[in-house]
Short mmCIF file of C-alpha atoms and ligand atoms in Angstrom, two decimals:
data_model
loop_
_atom_site.label_atom_id
_atom_site.label_comp_id
_atom_site.label_asym_id
_atom_site.label_seq_id
_atom_site.Cartn_x
_atom_site.Cartn_y
_atom_site.Cartn_z
CA UNK A 1 -16.14 -0.75 -2.99
CA UNK A 2 -13.86 2.27 -2.79
CA UNK A 3 -13.22 4.40 0.28
CA UNK A 4 -12.67 8.14 0.18
CA UNK A 5 -9.23 9.56 0.75
CA UNK A 6 -8.54 13.04 1.93
CA UNK A 7 -6.76 15.79 0.03
CA UNK A 8 -4.87 15.47 -3.19
CA UNK A 9 -4.88 17.58 -6.32
CA UNK A 10 -6.08 17.35 -9.91
CA UNK A 11 -3.12 17.75 -12.19
CA UNK A 12 -2.55 18.37 -15.83
CA UNK A 13 -1.26 14.86 -16.55
CA UNK A 14 0.40 15.34 -19.92
CA UNK A 15 0.66 11.58 -20.26
CA UNK A 16 -0.34 11.75 -23.91
CA UNK A 17 3.25 12.71 -24.75
CA UNK A 18 4.38 9.11 -24.21
CA UNK A 19 1.36 6.94 -23.39
CA UNK A 20 1.00 5.66 -26.95
CA UNK A 21 4.69 4.87 -27.32
CA UNK A 22 5.18 1.10 -26.97
CA UNK A 23 8.13 0.00 -24.87
CA UNK A 24 11.33 -0.11 -26.90
CA UNK A 25 14.45 -1.88 -25.75
CA UNK A 26 17.51 0.33 -25.77
CA UNK A 27 20.71 -1.25 -27.15
CA UNK A 28 23.37 -1.69 -24.51
CA UNK A 29 25.53 1.43 -24.29
CA UNK A 30 29.31 1.24 -24.52
CA UNK A 31 29.67 1.78 -20.77
CA UNK A 32 27.42 1.33 -17.73
CA UNK A 33 28.08 2.89 -14.32
CA UNK A 34 26.20 0.85 -11.73
CA UNK A 35 25.94 2.38 -8.23
CA UNK A 36 26.20 -0.06 -5.34
CA UNK A 37 23.35 1.71 -3.57
CA UNK A 38 20.21 1.91 -5.66
CA UNK A 39 17.88 1.00 -2.83
CA UNK A 40 16.70 1.93 0.64
CA UNK A 41 19.14 0.65 3.28
CA UNK A 42 22.84 -0.06 3.36
CA UNK A 43 24.95 -0.16 0.18
CA UNK A 44 25.96 -3.44 -1.44
CA UNK A 45 29.58 -4.58 -1.07
CA UNK A 46 31.51 -5.03 -4.32
CA UNK A 47 32.36 -8.66 -5.12
CA UNK A 48 34.23 -8.12 -8.39
CA UNK A 49 37.64 -6.70 -9.19
CA UNK A 50 38.91 -4.19 -11.68
CA UNK A 51 39.93 -6.03 -14.86
CA UNK A 52 37.49 -8.90 -14.30
CA UNK A 53 35.11 -9.96 -17.08
CA UNK A 54 31.49 -10.19 -15.92
CA UNK A 55 28.46 -11.71 -17.56
CA UNK A 56 25.08 -9.99 -17.77
CA UNK A 57 23.21 -10.73 -14.56
CA UNK A 58 26.37 -11.60 -12.62
CA UNK A 59 26.41 -10.46 -9.00
CA UNK A 60 28.71 -7.45 -8.69
CA UNK A 61 27.56 -6.13 -5.30
CA UNK A 62 26.38 -8.31 -2.43
CA UNK A 63 23.62 -6.89 -0.19
CA UNK A 64 25.07 -5.13 2.86
CA UNK A 65 23.99 -5.50 6.48
CA UNK A 66 20.37 -5.14 7.50
CA UNK A 67 18.06 -3.83 4.82
CA UNK A 68 19.90 -3.84 1.51
CA UNK A 69 19.82 -5.37 -1.99
CA UNK A 70 22.10 -7.24 -4.37
CA UNK A 71 23.38 -5.46 -7.48
CA UNK A 72 24.09 -7.20 -10.81
CA UNK A 73 25.90 -6.40 -14.05
CA UNK A 74 23.44 -5.09 -16.63
CA UNK A 75 25.54 -6.30 -19.54
CA UNK A 76 28.62 -8.39 -20.19
CA UNK A 77 32.01 -6.73 -20.28
CA UNK A 78 35.04 -5.76 -18.25
CA UNK A 79 35.02 -3.97 -14.92
CA UNK A 80 37.23 -0.96 -15.56
CA UNK A 81 36.77 0.82 -12.23
CA UNK A 82 35.14 0.59 -8.82
CA UNK A 83 35.10 4.18 -7.66
CA UNK A 84 33.03 7.12 -6.51
CA UNK A 85 30.76 8.36 -9.29
CA UNK A 86 27.89 10.83 -9.47
CA UNK A 87 24.59 9.53 -8.10
CA UNK A 88 21.22 10.53 -9.61
CA UNK A 89 20.49 12.84 -6.70
CA UNK A 90 20.13 16.63 -6.74
CA UNK A 91 22.99 16.96 -4.25
CA UNK A 92 25.39 15.74 -6.93
CA UNK A 93 27.05 13.60 -4.25
CA UNK A 94 28.98 10.55 -5.35
CA UNK A 95 28.51 6.86 -4.53
CA UNK A 96 30.68 3.77 -4.90
CA UNK A 97 30.00 2.58 -8.44
CA UNK A 98 31.07 -0.36 -10.58
CA UNK A 99 31.99 0.83 -14.07
CA UNK A 100 31.74 -1.79 -16.84
CA UNK A 101 32.92 -1.39 -20.41
CA UNK A 102 30.48 -3.46 -22.44
CA UNK A 103 31.88 -6.11 -24.80
CA UNK A 104 28.87 -5.72 -27.08
CA UNK A 105 27.82 -9.36 -26.70
CA UNK A 106 25.33 -8.82 -23.86
CA UNK A 107 26.05 -12.42 -22.78
CA UNK A 108 24.21 -13.73 -19.74
CA UNK A 109 26.16 -15.21 -16.84
CA UNK A 110 25.04 -18.61 -15.49
CA UNK A 111 21.61 -17.99 -13.97
CA UNK A 112 19.79 -19.86 -11.22
CA UNK A 113 17.49 -22.70 -12.21
CA UNK A 114 14.07 -21.17 -12.98
CA UNK A 115 10.80 -22.49 -11.55
CA UNK A 116 8.56 -23.08 -14.53
CA UNK A 117 5.85 -25.20 -12.92
CA UNK A 118 2.33 -23.80 -12.71
CA UNK A 119 0.58 -22.94 -9.44
CA UNK A 120 0.70 -24.20 -6.75
CA UNK A 121 4.45 -23.63 -6.98
CA UNK A 122 6.86 -26.39 -5.92
CA UNK A 123 8.75 -23.94 -3.65
CA UNK A 124 8.26 -22.66 -0.15
CA UNK A 125 7.34 -18.99 0.45
CA UNK A 126 10.78 -18.51 2.03
CA UNK A 127 12.53 -19.95 -1.02
CA UNK A 128 10.61 -17.51 -3.22
CA UNK A 129 11.49 -14.48 -1.10
CA UNK A 130 15.13 -15.66 -1.03
CA UNK A 131 15.10 -15.82 -4.83
CA UNK A 132 13.60 -12.33 -5.00
CA UNK A 133 16.34 -11.09 -2.65
CA UNK A 134 19.05 -12.84 -4.69
CA UNK A 135 17.69 -11.15 -7.85
CA UNK A 136 18.17 -7.71 -6.27
CA UNK A 137 14.55 -6.70 -6.78
CA UNK A 138 13.42 -3.47 -5.16
CA UNK A 139 10.23 -1.41 -5.43
CA UNK A 140 10.23 -0.12 -8.99
CA UNK A 141 7.58 2.54 -8.37
CA UNK A 142 10.39 4.80 -7.22
CA UNK A 143 10.70 3.94 -3.52
CA UNK A 144 13.35 1.24 -4.16
CA UNK A 145 12.57 -0.61 -0.93
CA UNK A 146 13.95 -4.18 -1.11
CA UNK A 147 11.00 -6.34 -2.18
CA UNK A 148 12.07 -9.50 -0.33
CA UNK A 149 12.00 -7.56 2.95
CA UNK A 150 8.35 -6.73 2.25
CA UNK A 151 7.57 -10.35 1.39
CA UNK A 152 9.18 -11.48 4.64
CA UNK A 153 6.99 -9.11 6.64
CA UNK A 154 4.52 -11.98 6.91
CA UNK A 155 6.86 -13.41 9.57
CA UNK A 156 6.55 -10.23 11.67
CA UNK A 157 3.00 -9.10 11.00
CA UNK A 158 -0.30 -10.70 10.26
CA UNK A 159 -0.72 -9.95 6.54
CA UNK A 160 -3.90 -10.83 4.68
CA UNK A 161 -3.89 -8.40 1.75
CA UNK A 162 -1.65 -7.76 -1.24
CA UNK A 163 -2.27 -4.50 -3.09
CA UNK A 164 -0.63 -4.05 -6.48
CA UNK A 165 -0.02 -0.43 -7.32
CA UNK A 166 -0.84 0.44 -10.91
CA UNK A 167 -2.03 3.93 -10.07
CA UNK A 168 0.92 5.75 -11.66
CA UNK A 169 -0.38 9.13 -10.52
CA UNK A 170 2.66 11.25 -11.44
CA UNK A 171 2.19 13.45 -14.52
CA UNK A 172 4.11 12.48 -17.69
CA UNK A 173 5.05 9.00 -16.39
CA UNK A 174 3.53 6.17 -18.45
CA UNK A 175 5.95 3.26 -18.03
CA UNK A 176 3.58 1.29 -15.78
CA UNK A 177 0.64 2.00 -18.08
CA UNK A 178 2.60 0.54 -21.00
CA UNK A 179 3.81 -2.42 -18.97
CA UNK A 180 0.24 -3.28 -17.94
CA UNK A 181 -0.88 -3.10 -21.56
CA UNK A 182 2.08 -5.03 -22.96
CA UNK A 183 3.08 -7.45 -20.21
CA UNK A 184 -0.14 -8.07 -18.29
CA UNK A 185 0.35 -11.86 -18.15
CA UNK A 186 3.84 -11.53 -16.71
CA UNK A 187 2.62 -8.98 -14.14
CA UNK A 188 -0.25 -11.23 -13.06
CA UNK A 189 2.19 -14.15 -12.78
CA UNK A 190 4.42 -12.05 -10.50
CA UNK A 191 1.37 -10.98 -8.50
CA UNK A 192 0.37 -14.62 -7.95
CA UNK A 193 3.92 -15.52 -6.90
CA UNK A 194 3.95 -12.67 -4.35
CA UNK A 195 0.45 -13.51 -3.12
CA UNK A 196 1.61 -17.09 -2.52
CA UNK A 197 4.81 -15.87 -0.81
CA UNK A 198 2.88 -13.78 1.72
CA UNK A 199 -0.17 -16.08 1.93
CA UNK A 200 -2.46 -13.20 0.98
CA UNK A 201 -6.17 -13.88 1.29
CA UNK A 202 -7.13 -11.05 -1.05
CA UNK A 203 -5.25 -9.47 -3.94
CA UNK A 204 -6.26 -6.09 -5.35
CA UNK A 205 -4.68 -4.54 -8.43
CA UNK A 206 -5.50 -0.82 -8.31
CA UNK A 207 -5.23 1.32 -11.44
CA UNK A 208 -6.16 4.98 -11.90
CA UNK A 209 -9.23 5.47 -14.04
CA UNK A 210 -7.28 7.37 -16.70
CA UNK A 211 -5.73 4.11 -17.97
CA UNK A 212 -8.68 2.21 -19.46
CA UNK A 213 -6.52 0.12 -21.80
CA UNK A 214 -4.34 -1.01 -18.92
CA UNK A 215 -7.42 -1.87 -16.85
CA UNK A 216 -8.80 -3.95 -19.73
CA UNK A 217 -5.52 -5.82 -20.26
CA UNK A 218 -5.04 -6.53 -16.57
CA UNK A 219 -8.66 -7.71 -16.14
CA UNK A 220 -8.19 -10.10 -19.02
CA UNK A 221 -4.91 -11.46 -17.62
CA UNK A 222 -6.30 -11.73 -14.07
CA UNK A 223 -9.01 -14.14 -15.20
CA UNK A 224 -6.60 -16.99 -14.41
CA UNK A 225 -7.01 -16.38 -10.67
CA UNK A 226 -10.36 -15.65 -9.07
CA UNK A 227 -8.71 -14.24 -5.92
CA UNK A 228 -7.41 -11.24 -7.90
CA UNK A 229 -9.59 -8.14 -8.27
CA UNK A 230 -8.67 -5.34 -10.66
CA UNK A 231 -10.21 -2.07 -9.49
CA UNK A 232 -10.06 1.48 -10.80
CA UNK A 233 -9.30 4.33 -8.41
CA UNK A 234 -9.96 8.03 -8.96
CA UNK A 235 -7.41 10.00 -10.95
CA UNK A 236 -6.14 12.24 -8.23
CA UNK A 237 -2.57 12.86 -7.09
CA UNK A 238 -1.06 11.28 -4.89
CA UNK A 239 -3.24 8.19 -5.29
CA UNK A 240 -0.10 6.14 -5.95
CA UNK A 241 1.19 6.65 -2.42
CA UNK A 242 1.02 3.23 -0.76
CA UNK A 243 -0.89 4.52 2.26
CA UNK A 244 -3.50 6.33 0.19
CA UNK A 245 -3.99 3.50 -2.25
CA UNK A 246 -4.46 1.05 0.61
CA UNK A 247 -6.96 3.39 2.23
CA UNK A 248 -8.84 3.81 -1.05
CA UNK A 249 -9.18 0.09 -1.78
CA UNK A 250 -9.53 -1.39 1.71
CA UNK A 251 -10.51 1.47 4.02
CA UNK A 252 -7.46 0.73 6.19
CA UNK A 253 -5.65 3.79 7.48
CA UNK A 254 -1.90 3.48 8.05
CA UNK A 255 -0.71 5.64 10.98
CA UNK A 256 2.00 8.12 9.93
CA UNK A 257 4.77 6.35 11.84
CA UNK A 258 3.82 2.84 10.70
CA UNK A 259 4.17 0.63 7.63
CA UNK A 260 1.20 -0.78 5.72
CA UNK A 261 2.26 -4.24 6.91
CA UNK A 262 1.31 -3.17 10.42
CA UNK A 263 -2.28 -2.85 9.24
CA UNK A 264 -2.17 -6.21 7.48
CA UNK A 265 -1.23 -5.33 3.90
CA UNK A 266 1.77 -5.04 1.64
CA UNK A 267 1.80 -2.87 -1.45
CA UNK A 268 3.97 -3.66 -4.48
CA UNK A 269 4.22 -1.88 -7.81
CA UNK A 270 3.19 -3.53 -11.11
CA UNK A 271 6.74 -3.31 -12.50
CA UNK A 272 8.03 -5.02 -9.37
CA UNK A 273 5.55 -7.85 -9.98
CA UNK A 274 6.89 -8.27 -13.50
CA UNK A 275 10.48 -8.31 -12.17
CA UNK A 276 9.47 -11.03 -9.68
CA UNK A 277 8.05 -13.13 -12.51
CA UNK A 278 11.30 -12.72 -14.51
CA UNK A 279 13.37 -13.74 -11.48
CA UNK A 280 11.33 -16.84 -10.69
CA UNK A 281 10.35 -17.99 -14.19
CA UNK A 282 13.59 -17.21 -16.01
CA UNK A 283 16.10 -16.87 -13.19
CA UNK A 284 16.91 -13.32 -14.32
CA UNK A 285 18.04 -10.77 -11.76
CA UNK A 286 16.98 -7.13 -12.05
CA UNK A 287 19.29 -5.63 -14.69
CA UNK A 288 16.98 -3.27 -16.57
CA UNK A 289 13.79 -1.31 -16.11
CA UNK A 290 11.27 0.63 -18.21
CA UNK A 291 11.79 4.39 -18.02
CA UNK A 292 9.48 7.07 -19.39
CA UNK A 293 11.44 9.79 -21.18
CA UNK A 294 9.18 12.77 -21.67
CA UNK A 295 8.59 16.49 -21.43
CA UNK A 296 8.52 19.07 -24.21
CA UNK A 297 12.30 19.36 -23.97
CA UNK A 298 12.78 15.84 -25.42
CA UNK A 299 12.61 15.33 -29.17
CA UNK A 300 11.08 11.82 -29.10
CA UNK A 301 9.28 11.02 -25.85
CA UNK A 302 9.23 7.27 -25.30
CA UNK A 303 9.03 4.34 -22.90
CA UNK A 304 12.37 2.62 -22.96
CA UNK A 305 13.62 -0.61 -21.39
CA UNK A 306 17.01 0.61 -20.20
CA UNK A 307 19.99 -1.40 -18.88
CA UNK A 308 20.68 -0.17 -15.33
CA UNK A 309 23.71 2.08 -15.14
CA UNK A 310 23.08 3.64 -18.58
CA UNK A 311 23.78 7.37 -18.43
CA UNK A 312 20.90 9.81 -18.78
CA UNK A 313 22.92 11.32 -21.63
CA UNK A 314 22.89 8.02 -23.58
CA UNK A 315 19.18 7.55 -22.83
CA UNK A 316 18.32 11.05 -24.05
CA UNK A 317 20.42 10.49 -27.16
CA UNK A 318 18.43 7.30 -27.83
CA UNK A 319 15.28 9.46 -27.63
CA UNK A 320 16.50 11.87 -30.29
CA UNK A 321 18.25 14.25 -27.89
CA UNK A 322 16.97 17.49 -26.39
CA UNK A 323 15.42 20.54 -27.93
CA UNK A 324 17.73 23.54 -27.54
CA UNK A 325 16.54 24.94 -24.21
CA UNK A 326 14.93 22.60 -21.72
CA UNK A 327 14.84 24.35 -18.37
CA UNK A 328 14.82 21.47 -15.99
CA UNK A 329 15.94 17.82 -16.06
CA UNK A 330 14.11 15.68 -13.53
CA UNK A 331 14.68 12.14 -12.39
CA UNK A 332 11.23 10.64 -11.67
CA UNK A 333 7.94 12.53 -11.90
CA UNK A 334 7.55 16.28 -11.62
CA UNK A 335 5.80 16.07 -8.23
CA UNK A 336 7.97 13.68 -6.25
CA UNK A 337 11.03 13.37 -8.45
CA UNK A 338 14.16 15.46 -8.07
CA UNK A 339 16.29 17.57 -10.39
CA UNK A 340 19.12 15.55 -11.91
CA UNK A 341 22.56 16.95 -11.13
CA UNK A 342 23.88 16.16 -14.62
CA UNK A 343 23.22 14.11 -17.76
CA UNK A 344 26.10 11.90 -16.60
CA UNK A 345 23.98 10.50 -13.75
CA UNK A 346 23.01 6.85 -14.31
CA UNK A 347 19.57 5.24 -14.63
CA UNK A 348 19.01 3.19 -11.47
CA UNK A 349 16.39 0.76 -10.18
CA UNK A 350 14.16 3.56 -8.87
CA UNK A 351 14.27 5.65 -12.08
CA UNK A 352 10.71 5.60 -13.40
CA UNK A 353 11.22 8.69 -15.52
CA UNK A 354 13.61 11.19 -17.03
CA UNK A 355 11.85 14.45 -17.84
CA UNK A 356 13.17 17.44 -19.74
CA UNK A 357 10.76 20.25 -18.99
CA UNK A 358 10.58 23.63 -20.66
CA UNK A 359 9.81 26.87 -18.83
CA UNK A 360 6.13 26.70 -19.84
CA UNK A 361 5.77 23.28 -18.17
CA UNK A 362 7.08 24.34 -14.82
CA UNK A 363 4.61 25.68 -12.32
CA UNK A 364 6.98 28.24 -10.92
CA UNK A 365 6.53 31.96 -10.50
CA UNK A 366 7.90 34.57 -8.17
CA UNK A 367 7.03 33.77 -4.57
CA UNK A 368 4.57 36.23 -3.02
CA UNK A 369 3.08 36.53 0.48
CA UNK A 370 0.56 33.98 1.69
CA UNK A 371 -3.03 35.12 1.11
CA UNK A 372 -4.44 32.67 3.69
CA UNK A 373 -6.58 30.95 1.06
CA UNK A 374 -6.27 27.56 2.79
CA UNK A 375 -5.85 25.66 -0.50
CA UNK A 376 -2.72 23.94 0.77
CA UNK A 377 -4.66 22.62 3.78
CA UNK A 378 -7.42 21.21 1.59
CA UNK A 379 -4.89 19.61 -0.75
CA UNK A 380 -2.72 17.93 1.87
CA UNK A 381 -3.39 14.16 1.77
CA UNK A 382 -1.67 13.75 5.14
CA UNK A 383 -4.14 16.06 6.89
CA UNK A 384 -1.48 18.65 7.74
CA UNK A 385 -1.61 22.44 7.81
CA UNK A 386 1.22 23.34 5.41
CA UNK A 387 0.76 27.12 5.77
CA UNK A 388 1.29 26.98 9.56
CA UNK A 389 4.21 24.56 9.30
CA UNK A 390 5.93 26.77 6.72
CA UNK A 391 5.54 29.85 8.90
CA UNK A 392 7.07 28.08 11.89
CA UNK A 393 9.96 26.81 9.78
CA UNK A 394 10.55 30.30 8.35
CA UNK A 395 10.82 31.58 11.93
CA UNK A 396 13.33 28.82 12.69
CA UNK A 397 10.92 27.01 15.01
CA UNK A 398 11.56 23.50 13.77
CA UNK A 399 10.32 21.89 16.97
CA UNK A 400 7.07 23.84 16.61
CA UNK A 401 6.69 22.53 13.05
CA UNK A 402 7.42 19.03 14.29
CA UNK A 403 4.79 19.41 17.00
CA UNK A 404 2.11 20.04 14.37
CA UNK A 405 3.17 17.09 12.23
CA UNK A 406 5.86 18.19 9.76
CA UNK A 407 7.42 14.73 9.99
CA UNK A 408 4.18 13.14 8.77
CA UNK A 409 4.66 14.95 5.45
CA UNK A 410 5.03 12.44 2.59
CA UNK A 411 6.73 15.04 0.38
CA UNK A 412 4.05 14.74 -2.31
CA UNK A 413 4.33 18.41 -3.31
CA UNK A 414 0.55 18.91 -3.60
CA UNK A 415 0.66 21.99 -1.36
CA UNK A 416 3.40 23.68 -3.40
CA UNK A 417 1.55 22.84 -6.60
CA UNK A 418 -1.74 24.34 -5.46
CA UNK A 419 -0.37 27.45 -3.73
CA UNK A 420 -1.41 30.57 -5.71
CA UNK A 421 1.44 32.49 -4.08
CA UNK A 422 4.02 30.03 -5.47
CA UNK A 423 5.39 29.37 -2.00
CA UNK A 424 7.67 26.32 -2.23
CA UNK A 425 6.01 24.76 0.81
CA UNK A 426 7.25 21.19 0.23
CA UNK A 427 10.83 22.47 0.02
CA UNK A 428 10.44 23.97 3.49
CA UNK A 429 9.27 20.62 4.84
CA UNK A 430 12.01 18.56 3.27
CA UNK A 431 14.55 21.08 4.56
CA UNK A 432 13.03 21.06 8.07
CA UNK A 433 12.65 17.29 8.17
CA UNK A 434 16.25 16.85 7.04
CA UNK A 435 17.34 19.12 9.92
CA UNK A 436 15.01 17.44 12.40
CA UNK A 437 16.25 14.00 11.37
CA UNK A 438 19.83 15.20 11.82
CA UNK A 439 18.90 16.62 15.25
CA UNK A 440 17.18 13.34 16.17
CA UNK A 441 20.26 11.40 15.06
CA UNK A 442 22.44 13.75 17.10
CA UNK A 443 20.17 13.43 20.14
CA UNK A 444 20.27 9.62 19.83
CA UNK A 445 24.06 9.75 19.58
CA UNK A 446 24.24 11.99 22.67
CA UNK A 447 21.91 9.58 24.51
CA UNK A 448 24.16 6.67 23.56
CA UNK A 449 27.25 8.57 24.76
CA UNK A 450 25.50 9.53 28.02
CA UNK A 451 24.45 5.91 28.57
CA UNK A 452 28.01 4.72 27.92
CA UNK A 453 29.45 7.29 30.37
CA UNK A 454 26.88 6.38 33.01
CA UNK A 455 27.62 2.66 32.56
CA UNK A 456 31.35 3.37 32.85
CA UNK A 457 30.83 5.47 36.03
CA UNK A 458 28.63 2.79 37.57
CA UNK A 459 31.21 0.12 36.74
CA UNK A 460 33.99 2.26 38.29
CA UNK A 461 31.87 2.83 41.43
CA UNK A 462 31.22 -0.91 41.70
CA UNK A 463 34.93 -1.68 41.29
CA UNK A 464 35.80 0.93 43.97
CA UNK A 465 33.28 -0.66 46.33
CA UNK A 466 34.76 -4.09 45.72
CA UNK A 467 38.29 -2.72 46.33
CA UNK A 468 37.17 -0.98 49.50
CA UNK A 469 35.53 -4.12 50.83
CA UNK A 470 38.61 -6.21 49.98
CA UNK A 471 40.87 -3.70 51.70
CA UNK A 472 38.66 -3.67 54.81
CA UNK A 473 38.69 -7.47 54.86
CA UNK A 474 42.48 -7.51 54.58
CA UNK A 475 42.78 -5.01 57.47
CA UNK A 476 40.45 -7.06 59.62
CA UNK A 477 42.35 -10.26 58.87
CA UNK A 478 45.70 -8.66 59.69
CA UNK A 479 44.40 -7.15 62.89
CA UNK A 480 42.97 -10.48 63.96
CA UNK A 481 46.29 -12.22 63.19
CA UNK A 482 48.25 -9.62 65.20
CA UNK A 483 45.91 -9.89 68.14
CA UNK A 484 46.27 -13.66 68.11
CA UNK A 485 50.10 -13.39 68.13
CA UNK A 486 50.04 -10.89 71.02
CA UNK A 487 47.74 -13.00 73.11
CA UNK A 488 49.98 -16.05 72.68
CA UNK A 489 53.11 -14.09 73.66
CA UNK A 490 51.44 -12.48 76.69
CA UNK A 491 50.28 -15.85 77.78
CA UNK A 492 53.93 -17.05 77.72
CA UNK A 493 54.77 -14.28 80.28
CA UNK A 494 58.24 -13.12 79.08
CA UNK A 495 58.22 -9.30 79.49
CA UNK A 496 60.68 -8.63 76.58
CA UNK A 497 58.66 -10.92 74.42
CA UNK A 498 55.47 -9.17 75.51
CA UNK A 499 56.90 -5.77 74.61
CA UNK A 500 58.11 -7.13 71.28
CA UNK A 501 54.68 -8.64 70.61
CA UNK A 502 52.91 -5.38 71.48
CA UNK A 503 55.33 -3.45 69.22
CA UNK A 504 54.81 -5.94 66.41
CA UNK A 505 51.02 -5.70 66.85
CA UNK A 506 51.18 -1.89 66.72
CA UNK A 507 53.36 -2.08 63.63
CA UNK A 508 50.91 -4.44 61.97
CA UNK A 509 48.01 -2.19 62.83
CA UNK A 510 49.81 0.88 61.51
CA UNK A 511 50.77 -0.90 58.34
CA UNK A 512 47.19 -1.87 57.69
S1 SF4 B 601 4.10 17.92 0.63
FE1 SF4 B 601 3.61 17.32 2.74
S2 SF4 B 601 2.53 19.06 3.59
FE2 SF4 B 601 2.51 19.30 1.36
S3 SF4 B 601 0.61 18.37 0.69
FE3 SF4 B 601 2.17 16.76 0.56
S4 SF4 B 601 2.06 15.71 2.55
FE4 SF4 B 601 0.97 17.67 2.80
S1 SF4 B 602 -2.01 27.80 -0.46
FE1 SF4 B 602 -0.34 29.28 -0.29
S2 SF4 B 602 -1.39 31.22 -0.13
FE2 SF4 B 602 -2.92 29.68 0.30
S3 SF4 B 602 -2.86 29.42 2.55
FE3 SF4 B 602 -1.47 27.93 1.71
S4 SF4 B 602 0.52 28.94 1.75
FE4 SF4 B 602 -1.01 30.54 1.93
#
């Protein structure tokens, strides 16, 4: 049974450009530039040195503190630099990156012992999630959240459901479709490993209805395990968002400020499941991924298994290069992806697509005034009122936009896509949310500083009290001692001695 989800848009999918292109493995390029942060969380710390030879799959960056992920060499060769290099982000900002000159042998390093036994696996759930963490696996649907952290959520939340995301709702992108058709058995194996690791009672593989061949292949492969259901979901963007997919297949709504685990489910992508199978069954860390290269600006659209760290330039060259005038290069899908700053940016774990779009493929026109049609409201899957939020943001009223939910925006871009006035609504929200997050961070920092100052003042007040009490005690003790001396002398009766005692007592009292 499927549950209805709100909002969303019907898109022109244009998947036919690459959907019939089987996955091809790209030869290792001469050089790979592997960023140490390809995931949500803190960057990995480099564990190799310049000049060192590394094998394919060798750890080159150890996961940092908190949420993070390991990073491995995607081919064998020599580390020629560990330096700041361009990240695949529209800002063009740099990141610490390990640069490896390939030796052309693509020789694997020593890998961990694989687990080849059939189910039930001779390994504990914790051992499996540790292996997934060691392999540097992150969500390959684009979110790049460390997968082991999700598997370990069973220790924090009561999880009963594993949803496998095969929706692939972004236009042009077909890498998951091809993987499901070509590697269904591996995917199902990874799904079973993850289901065991989180002790899931039900497993649902959800695929958009526009991929009938993938549905058929996955249903066939899933016959090995009766707890797995393969269901089709409507073809409607953004069905691939974890919250919407979960709602569609289980009816469970995830509050905006919560994770799906808090409503008893974890959602993993099909490519992630395949990577988990490779890590457990062959001991291979995540060193490559399938990327869809598409758009009318590319000569030979394709699905390519690409070594991580390969430059977009090398990948495009492998796909026949570009037609003379593509207008826009995008990393990811056209709805939730981002413009690439340069062809020198590397392919990373979250790169599901590289698109070269021509002017006719871009839904952009001159922005005109809002005609109050309400289409953006109907399209918003998060139940927001984009038109109102945009107006508040335009007026600089970020807190007003926040008050009506701007921070619940999942940046799907449906509102911008549907707007007949070509108002870049989603851009307003990402701008405003960036500012609001910065303001929140600043407010938290100010709170921390205020708390530190208050603690320091309280400590100083306590120390002053202690000093005052000690001083009063000293005075009292001295006065008591002086009085005792005086009374002894007076009792002896010698007048000079009495005067001297009185003087000494006064002196003592004055000195205290
Ligand atoms: S980008 Fe945000 S506001 Fe616009 S439709 Fe998506 S969730 Fe709603
Ligand atoms: S879709 Fe565009 S024109 Fe229509 S109400 Fe929203 S912002 Fe205004």
